[in-house]
PDB file of C-alpha atoms in Angstrom:
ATOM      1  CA  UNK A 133    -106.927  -3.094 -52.016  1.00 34.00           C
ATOM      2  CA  UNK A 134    -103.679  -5.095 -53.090  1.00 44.00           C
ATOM      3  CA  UNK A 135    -103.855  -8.527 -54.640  1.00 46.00           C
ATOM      4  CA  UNK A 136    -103.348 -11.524 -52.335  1.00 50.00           C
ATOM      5  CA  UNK A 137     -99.525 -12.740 -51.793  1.00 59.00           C
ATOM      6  CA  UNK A 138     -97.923 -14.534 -54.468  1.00 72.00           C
ATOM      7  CA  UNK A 139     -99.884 -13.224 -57.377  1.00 89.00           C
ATOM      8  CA  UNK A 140     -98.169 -10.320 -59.641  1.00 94.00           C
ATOM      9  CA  UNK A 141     -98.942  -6.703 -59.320  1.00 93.00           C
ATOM     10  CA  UNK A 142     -97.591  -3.973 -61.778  1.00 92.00           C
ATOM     11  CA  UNK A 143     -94.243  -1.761 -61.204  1.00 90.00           C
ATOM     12  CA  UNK A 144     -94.882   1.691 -61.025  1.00 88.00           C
ATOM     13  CA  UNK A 145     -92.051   2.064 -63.843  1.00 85.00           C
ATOM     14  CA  UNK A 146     -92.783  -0.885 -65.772  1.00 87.00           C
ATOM     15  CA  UNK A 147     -92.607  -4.840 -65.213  1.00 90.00           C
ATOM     16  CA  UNK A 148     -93.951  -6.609 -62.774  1.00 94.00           C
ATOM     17  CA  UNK A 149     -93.560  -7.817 -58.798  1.00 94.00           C
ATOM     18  CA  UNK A 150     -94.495 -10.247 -56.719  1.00 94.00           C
ATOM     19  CA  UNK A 151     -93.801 -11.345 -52.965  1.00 94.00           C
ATOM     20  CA  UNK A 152     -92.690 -15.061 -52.523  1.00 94.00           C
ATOM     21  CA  UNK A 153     -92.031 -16.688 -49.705  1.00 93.00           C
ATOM     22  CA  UNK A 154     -89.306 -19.682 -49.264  1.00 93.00           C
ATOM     23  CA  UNK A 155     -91.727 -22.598 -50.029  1.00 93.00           C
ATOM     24  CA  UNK A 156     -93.109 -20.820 -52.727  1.00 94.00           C
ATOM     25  CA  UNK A 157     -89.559 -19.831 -54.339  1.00 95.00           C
ATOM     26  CA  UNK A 158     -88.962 -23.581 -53.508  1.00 94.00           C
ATOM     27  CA  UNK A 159     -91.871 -24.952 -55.665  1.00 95.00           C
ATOM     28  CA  UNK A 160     -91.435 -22.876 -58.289  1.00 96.00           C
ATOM     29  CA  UNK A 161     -88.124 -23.914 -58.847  1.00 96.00           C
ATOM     30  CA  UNK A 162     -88.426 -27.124 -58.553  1.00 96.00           C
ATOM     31  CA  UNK A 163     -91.302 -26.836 -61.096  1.00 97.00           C
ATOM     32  CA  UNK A 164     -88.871 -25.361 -63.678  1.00 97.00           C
ATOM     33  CA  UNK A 165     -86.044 -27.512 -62.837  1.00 96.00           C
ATOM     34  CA  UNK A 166     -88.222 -30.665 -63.828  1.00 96.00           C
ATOM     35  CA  UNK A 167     -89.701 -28.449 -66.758  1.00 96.00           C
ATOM     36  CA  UNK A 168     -86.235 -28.136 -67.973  1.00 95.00           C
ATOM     37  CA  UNK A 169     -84.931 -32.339 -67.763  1.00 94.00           C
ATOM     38  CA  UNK A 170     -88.329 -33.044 -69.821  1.00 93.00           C
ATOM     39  CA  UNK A 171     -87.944 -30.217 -72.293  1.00 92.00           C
ATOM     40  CA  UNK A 172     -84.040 -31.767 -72.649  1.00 86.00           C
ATOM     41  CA  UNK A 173     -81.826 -30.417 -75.022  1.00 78.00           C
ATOM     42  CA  UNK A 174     -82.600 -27.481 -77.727  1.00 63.00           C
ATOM     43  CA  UNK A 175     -80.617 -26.564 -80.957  1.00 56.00           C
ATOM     44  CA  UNK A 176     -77.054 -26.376 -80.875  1.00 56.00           C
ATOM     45  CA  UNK A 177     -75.299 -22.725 -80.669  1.00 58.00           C
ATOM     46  CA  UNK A 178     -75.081 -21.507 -84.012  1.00 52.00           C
ATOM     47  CA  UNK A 179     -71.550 -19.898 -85.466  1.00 56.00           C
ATOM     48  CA  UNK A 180     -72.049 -16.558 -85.646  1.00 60.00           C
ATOM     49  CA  UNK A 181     -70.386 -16.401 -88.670  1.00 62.00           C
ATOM     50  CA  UNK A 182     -72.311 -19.264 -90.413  1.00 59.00           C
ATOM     51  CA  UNK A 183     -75.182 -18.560 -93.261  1.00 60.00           C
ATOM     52  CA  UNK A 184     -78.826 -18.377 -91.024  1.00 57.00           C
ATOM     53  CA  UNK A 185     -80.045 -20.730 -94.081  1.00 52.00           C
ATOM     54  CA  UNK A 186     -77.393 -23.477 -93.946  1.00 55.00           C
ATOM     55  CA  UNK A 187     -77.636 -23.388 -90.753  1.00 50.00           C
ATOM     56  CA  UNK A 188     -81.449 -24.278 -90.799  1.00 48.00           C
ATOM     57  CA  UNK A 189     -80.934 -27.089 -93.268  1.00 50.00           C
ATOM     58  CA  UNK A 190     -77.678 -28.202 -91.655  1.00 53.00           C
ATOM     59  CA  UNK A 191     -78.748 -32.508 -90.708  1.00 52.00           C
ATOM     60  CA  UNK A 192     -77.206 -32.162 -87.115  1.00 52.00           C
ATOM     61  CA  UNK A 193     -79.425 -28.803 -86.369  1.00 55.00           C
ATOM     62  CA  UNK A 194     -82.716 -30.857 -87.323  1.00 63.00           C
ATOM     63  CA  UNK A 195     -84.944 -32.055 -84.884  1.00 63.00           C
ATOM     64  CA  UNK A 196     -87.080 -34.764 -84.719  1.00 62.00           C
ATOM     65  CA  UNK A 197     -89.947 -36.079 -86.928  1.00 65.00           C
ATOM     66  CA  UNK A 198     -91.855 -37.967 -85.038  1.00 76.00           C
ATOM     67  CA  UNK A 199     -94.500 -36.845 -82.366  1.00 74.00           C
ATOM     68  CA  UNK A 200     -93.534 -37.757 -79.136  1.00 80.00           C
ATOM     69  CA  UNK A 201     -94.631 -40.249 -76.894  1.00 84.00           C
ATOM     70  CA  UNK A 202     -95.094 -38.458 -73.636  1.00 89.00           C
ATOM     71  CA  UNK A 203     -98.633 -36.686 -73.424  1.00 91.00           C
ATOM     72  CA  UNK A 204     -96.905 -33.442 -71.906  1.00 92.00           C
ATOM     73  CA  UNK A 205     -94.649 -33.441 -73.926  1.00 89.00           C
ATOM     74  CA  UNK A 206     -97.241 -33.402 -77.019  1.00 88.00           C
ATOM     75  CA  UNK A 207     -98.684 -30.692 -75.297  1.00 90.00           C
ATOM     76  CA  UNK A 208     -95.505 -28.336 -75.253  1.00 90.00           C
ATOM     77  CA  UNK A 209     -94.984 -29.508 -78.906  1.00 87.00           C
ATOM     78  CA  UNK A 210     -98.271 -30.046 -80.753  1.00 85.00           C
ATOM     79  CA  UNK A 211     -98.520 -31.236 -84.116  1.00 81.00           C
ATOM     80  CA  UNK A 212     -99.192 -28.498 -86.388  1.00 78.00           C
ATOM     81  CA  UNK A 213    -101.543 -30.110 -88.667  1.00 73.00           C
ATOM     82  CA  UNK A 214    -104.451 -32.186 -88.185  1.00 62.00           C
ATOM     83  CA  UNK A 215    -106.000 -29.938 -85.522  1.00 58.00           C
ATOM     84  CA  UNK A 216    -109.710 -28.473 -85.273  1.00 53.00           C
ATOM     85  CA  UNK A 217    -108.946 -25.916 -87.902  1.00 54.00           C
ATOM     86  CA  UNK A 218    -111.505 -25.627 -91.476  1.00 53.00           C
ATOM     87  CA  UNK A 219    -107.903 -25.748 -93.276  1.00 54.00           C
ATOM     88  CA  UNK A 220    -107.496 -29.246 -92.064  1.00 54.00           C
ATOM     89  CA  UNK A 221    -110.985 -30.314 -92.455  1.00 58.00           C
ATOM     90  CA  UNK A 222    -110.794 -33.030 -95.673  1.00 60.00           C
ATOM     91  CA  UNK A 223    -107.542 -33.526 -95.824  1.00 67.00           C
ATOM     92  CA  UNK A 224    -105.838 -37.142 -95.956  1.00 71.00           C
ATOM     93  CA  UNK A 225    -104.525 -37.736 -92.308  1.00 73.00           C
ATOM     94  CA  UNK A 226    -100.894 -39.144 -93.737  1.00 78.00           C
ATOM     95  CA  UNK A 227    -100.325 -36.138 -95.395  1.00 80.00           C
ATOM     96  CA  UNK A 228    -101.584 -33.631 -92.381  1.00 76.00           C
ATOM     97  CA  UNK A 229     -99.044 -36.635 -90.584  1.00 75.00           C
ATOM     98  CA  UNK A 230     -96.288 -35.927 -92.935  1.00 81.00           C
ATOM     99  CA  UNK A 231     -96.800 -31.933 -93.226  1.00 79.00           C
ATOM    100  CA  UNK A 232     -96.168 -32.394 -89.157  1.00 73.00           C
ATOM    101  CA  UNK A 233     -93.126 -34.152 -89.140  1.00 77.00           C
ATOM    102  CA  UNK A 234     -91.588 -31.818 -91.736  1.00 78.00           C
ATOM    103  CA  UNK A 235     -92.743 -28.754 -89.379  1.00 74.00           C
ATOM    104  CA  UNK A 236     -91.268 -30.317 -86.318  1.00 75.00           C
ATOM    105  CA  UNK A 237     -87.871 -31.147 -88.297  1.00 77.00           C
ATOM    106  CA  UNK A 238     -87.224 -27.809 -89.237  1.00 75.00           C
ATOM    107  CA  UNK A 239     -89.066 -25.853 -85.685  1.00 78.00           C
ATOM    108  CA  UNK A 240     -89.137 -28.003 -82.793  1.00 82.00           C
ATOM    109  CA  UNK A 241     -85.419 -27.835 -81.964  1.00 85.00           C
ATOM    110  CA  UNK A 242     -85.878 -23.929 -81.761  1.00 86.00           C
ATOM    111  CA  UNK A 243     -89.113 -24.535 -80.084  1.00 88.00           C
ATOM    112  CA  UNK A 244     -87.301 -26.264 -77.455  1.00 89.00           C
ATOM    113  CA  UNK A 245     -84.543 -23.961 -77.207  1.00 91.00           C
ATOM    114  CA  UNK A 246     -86.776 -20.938 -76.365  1.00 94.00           C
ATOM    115  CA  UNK A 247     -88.580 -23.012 -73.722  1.00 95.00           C
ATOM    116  CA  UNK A 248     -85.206 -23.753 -72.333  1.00 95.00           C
ATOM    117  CA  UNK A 249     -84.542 -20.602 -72.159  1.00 96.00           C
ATOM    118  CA  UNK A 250     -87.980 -19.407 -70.525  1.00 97.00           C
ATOM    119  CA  UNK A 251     -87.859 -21.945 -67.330  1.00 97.00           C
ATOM    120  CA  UNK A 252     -83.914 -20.968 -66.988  1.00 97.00           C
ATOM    121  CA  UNK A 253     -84.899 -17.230 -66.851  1.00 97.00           C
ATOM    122  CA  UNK A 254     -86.960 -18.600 -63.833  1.00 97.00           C
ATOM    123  CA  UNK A 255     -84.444 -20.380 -62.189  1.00 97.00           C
ATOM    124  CA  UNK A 256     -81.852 -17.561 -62.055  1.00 96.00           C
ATOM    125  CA  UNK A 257     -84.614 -14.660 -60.968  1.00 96.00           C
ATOM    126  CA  UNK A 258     -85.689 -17.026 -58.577  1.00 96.00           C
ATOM    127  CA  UNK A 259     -81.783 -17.811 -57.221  1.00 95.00           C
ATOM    128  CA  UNK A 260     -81.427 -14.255 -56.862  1.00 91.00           C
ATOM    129  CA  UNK A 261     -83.982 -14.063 -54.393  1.00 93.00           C
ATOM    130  CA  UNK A 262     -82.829 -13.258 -50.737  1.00 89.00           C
ATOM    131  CA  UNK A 263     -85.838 -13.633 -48.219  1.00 87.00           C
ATOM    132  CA  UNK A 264     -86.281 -11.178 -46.163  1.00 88.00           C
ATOM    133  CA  UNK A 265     -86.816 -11.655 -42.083  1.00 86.00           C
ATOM    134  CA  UNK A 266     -90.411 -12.848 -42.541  1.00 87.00           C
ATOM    135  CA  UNK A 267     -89.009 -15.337 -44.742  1.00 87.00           C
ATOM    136  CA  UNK A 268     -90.639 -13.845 -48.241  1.00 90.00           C
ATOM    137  CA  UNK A 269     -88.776 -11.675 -50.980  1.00 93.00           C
ATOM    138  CA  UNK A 270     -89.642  -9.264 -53.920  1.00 93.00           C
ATOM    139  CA  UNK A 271     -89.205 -10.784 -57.381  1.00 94.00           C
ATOM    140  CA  UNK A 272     -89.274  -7.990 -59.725  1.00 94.00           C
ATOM    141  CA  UNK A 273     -89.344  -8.548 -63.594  1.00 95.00           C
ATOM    142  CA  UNK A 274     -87.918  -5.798 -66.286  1.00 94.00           C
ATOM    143  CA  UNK A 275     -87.048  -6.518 -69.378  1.00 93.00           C
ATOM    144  CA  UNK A 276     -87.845  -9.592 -71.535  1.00 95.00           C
ATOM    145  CA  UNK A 277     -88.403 -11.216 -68.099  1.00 96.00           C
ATOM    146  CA  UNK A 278     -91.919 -10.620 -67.892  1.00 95.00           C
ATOM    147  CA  UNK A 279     -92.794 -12.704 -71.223  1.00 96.00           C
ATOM    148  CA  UNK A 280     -89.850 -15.251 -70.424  1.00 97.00           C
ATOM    149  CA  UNK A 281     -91.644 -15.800 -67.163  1.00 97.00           C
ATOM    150  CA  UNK A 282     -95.344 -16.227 -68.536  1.00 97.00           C
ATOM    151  CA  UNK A 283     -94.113 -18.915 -71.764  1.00 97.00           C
ATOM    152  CA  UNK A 284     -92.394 -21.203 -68.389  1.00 97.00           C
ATOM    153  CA  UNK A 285     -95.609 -20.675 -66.456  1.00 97.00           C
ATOM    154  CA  UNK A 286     -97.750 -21.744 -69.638  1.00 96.00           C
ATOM    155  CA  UNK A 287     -95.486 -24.559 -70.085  1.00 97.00           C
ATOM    156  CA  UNK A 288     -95.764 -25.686 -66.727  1.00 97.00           C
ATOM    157  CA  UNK A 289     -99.664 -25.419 -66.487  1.00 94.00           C
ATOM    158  CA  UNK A 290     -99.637 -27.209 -69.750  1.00 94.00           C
ATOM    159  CA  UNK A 291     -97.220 -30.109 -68.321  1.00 95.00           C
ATOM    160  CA  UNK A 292     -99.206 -30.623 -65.141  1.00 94.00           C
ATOM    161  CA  UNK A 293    -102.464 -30.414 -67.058  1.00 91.00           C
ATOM    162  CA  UNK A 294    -100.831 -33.286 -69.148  1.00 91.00           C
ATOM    163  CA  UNK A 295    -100.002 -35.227 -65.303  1.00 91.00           C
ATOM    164  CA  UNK A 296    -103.506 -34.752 -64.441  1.00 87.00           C
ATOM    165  CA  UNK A 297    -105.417 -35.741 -67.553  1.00 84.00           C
ATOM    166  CA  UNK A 298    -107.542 -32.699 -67.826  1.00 78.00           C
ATOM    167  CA  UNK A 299    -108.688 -30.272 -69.938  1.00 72.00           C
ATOM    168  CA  UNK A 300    -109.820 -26.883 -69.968  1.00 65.00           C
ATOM    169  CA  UNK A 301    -113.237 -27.468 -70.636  1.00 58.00           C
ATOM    170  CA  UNK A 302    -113.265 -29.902 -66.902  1.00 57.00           C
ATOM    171  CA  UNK A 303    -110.695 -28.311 -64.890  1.00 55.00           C
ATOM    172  CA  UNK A 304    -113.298 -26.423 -63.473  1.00 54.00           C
ATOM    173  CA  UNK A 305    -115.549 -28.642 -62.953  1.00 58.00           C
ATOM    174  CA  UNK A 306    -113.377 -31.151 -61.284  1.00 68.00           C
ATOM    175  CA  UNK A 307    -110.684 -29.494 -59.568  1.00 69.00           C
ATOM    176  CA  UNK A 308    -112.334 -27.765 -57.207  1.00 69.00           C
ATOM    177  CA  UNK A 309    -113.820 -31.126 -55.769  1.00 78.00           C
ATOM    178  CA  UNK A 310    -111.271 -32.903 -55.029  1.00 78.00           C
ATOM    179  CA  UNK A 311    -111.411 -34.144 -51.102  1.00 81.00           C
ATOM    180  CA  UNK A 312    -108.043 -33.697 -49.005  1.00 83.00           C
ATOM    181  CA  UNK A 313    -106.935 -37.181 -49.284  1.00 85.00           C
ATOM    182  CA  UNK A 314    -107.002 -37.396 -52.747  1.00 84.00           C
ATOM    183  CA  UNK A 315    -102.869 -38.069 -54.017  1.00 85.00           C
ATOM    184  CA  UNK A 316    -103.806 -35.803 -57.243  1.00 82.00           C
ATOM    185  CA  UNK A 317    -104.337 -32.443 -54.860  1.00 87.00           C
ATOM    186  CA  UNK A 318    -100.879 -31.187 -54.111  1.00 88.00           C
ATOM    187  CA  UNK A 319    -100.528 -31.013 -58.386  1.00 89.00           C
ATOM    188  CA  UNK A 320    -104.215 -29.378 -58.304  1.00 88.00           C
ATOM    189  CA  UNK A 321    -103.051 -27.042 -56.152  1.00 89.00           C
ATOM    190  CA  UNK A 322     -99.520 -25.603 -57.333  1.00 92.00           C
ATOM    191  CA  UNK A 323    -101.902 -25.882 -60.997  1.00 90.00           C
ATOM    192  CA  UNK A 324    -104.776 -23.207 -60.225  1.00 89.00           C
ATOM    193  CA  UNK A 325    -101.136 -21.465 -58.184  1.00 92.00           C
ATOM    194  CA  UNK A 326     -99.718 -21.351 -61.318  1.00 94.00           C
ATOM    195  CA  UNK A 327    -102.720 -20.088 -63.176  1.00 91.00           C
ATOM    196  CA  UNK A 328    -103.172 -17.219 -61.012  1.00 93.00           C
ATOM    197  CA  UNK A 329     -99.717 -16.183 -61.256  1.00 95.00           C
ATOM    198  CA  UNK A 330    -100.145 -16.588 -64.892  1.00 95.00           C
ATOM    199  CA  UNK A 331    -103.352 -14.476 -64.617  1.00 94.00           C
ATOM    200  CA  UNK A 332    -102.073 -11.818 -63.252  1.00 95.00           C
ATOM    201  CA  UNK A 333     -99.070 -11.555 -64.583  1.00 95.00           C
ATOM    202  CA  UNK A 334    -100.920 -11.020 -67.899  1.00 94.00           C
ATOM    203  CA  UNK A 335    -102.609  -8.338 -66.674  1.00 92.00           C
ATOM    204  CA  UNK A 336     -99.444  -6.360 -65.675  1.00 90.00           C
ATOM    205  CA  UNK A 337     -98.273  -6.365 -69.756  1.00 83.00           C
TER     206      UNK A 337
END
C-alpha cells in the first residue's frame, strides 16, 4: 500500500518522488519564496582565483556579530555557545556571548548562503513542474536535490515553528487541538504538511 499524496516515496533508481497538486506546488513555493526574503543575502561570490583564507578573513566577506532580533531568524542561526551542552555549563555568559559573535562573523554568511541555495533548489524543481490533467505532477529528486530539499523543509518547519511560538516538546500536545476558527490553523496545517514531507523524505535517503 502506497503512501498518501504529497508525501515522498523512493525511486526505484535512486532519489525520491512525490505527486503535487497545483495548490500544493503553490504553497510550497510561496513558503520558500518568503524563506528566501527573510534568509536575505549570503556571502558574496568568491574569485576563483583568490586565496580560500583571505578570502575568509577578507572585512566585506564577514558577517554579522550580533544575534538577531527576529525569533526565526535565531532559529535558522543559533548561537553556538551558551546552549544546553556540559561544555558550556560554568562558563561566564559574556564570553560564551563573545565566542558567538566571533562564530557567526566568520560562518553565518556561508550559513546563509547554503540556505539560499536550499529554498532556491525548491523554487526551480517546483517551476519545472507541469500538472498533469488531474491538475497534480511528479516531482522527482536526483542528485544533491534530495538533501537541498530536506535543509529548505527544516528551515521552513523551523521558521513557522518560530511564527507559532512552539516547541517540540508541545507541538504535539497543542496542535492537534486547535478548533477550525482558530487564525493560527492554516500555519498548523502547512507545519505538520511540511513535517511529513520532511518525514518521509528522510526515509527515502
Amino acid at each position: 500500500m502506497g503512501r498518501s499524496a504529497g508525501m515522498f516515496e523512493p525511486r526505484k533508481d535512486g532519489g525520491a518522488a512525490v505527486r503535487l497538486d497545483e495548490i500544493e506546488i503553490s504553497i510550497l513555493r510561496s513558503l520558500a519564496v518568503q524563506l528566501l526574503e527573510l534568509i536575505g543575502p549570503g556571502a558574496p561570490e568568491p574569485d576563483e582565483d583568490a586565496d580560500p583564507l583571505a578570502v575568509l578573513f577578507a572585512e566585506g566577506n564577514q558577517g554579522p556579530t550580533e544575534r538577531p532580533s527576529d525569533p526565526a531568524l535565531i532559529r535558522l542561526f543559533p548561537d553556538a555557545y551558551g546552549g544546553p551542552g556540559p561544555e558550556d555549563q560554568g562558563v561566564d555568559p559574556e564570553e560564551l556571548a563573545a565566542r558567538s559573535a566571533e562564530f557567526r562573523r566568520f560562518t553565518e554568511n556561508d550559513l546563509r548562503t547554503r540556505k539560499r541555495e536550499n529554498a532556491l533548489a525548491v523554487v526551480r524543481s517546483l517551476d519545472g513542474l507541469t500538472p498533469g490533467a488531474d491538475g497534480a505532477a511528479a516531482l522527482e529528486l536526483t542528485g544533491e536535490l534530495p538533501l537541498r530539499w530536506l535543509g529548505a523543509l527544516n528551515d521552513l518547519r523551523l521558521t513557522i515553528a518560530a511564527r507559532l511560538d512552539i516547541t517540540e516538546d508541545d507541538e504535539s500536545a497543542m496542535l492537534f487541538r486547535l478548533p477550525d476558527d482558530d487564525p493560527r490553523k492554516p500555519m498548523v496545517m502547512a507545519y505538520l504538511w511540511l513535517g511529513g514531507l520532511q518525514e518521509t523524505l528522510i526515509e527515502t535517503l
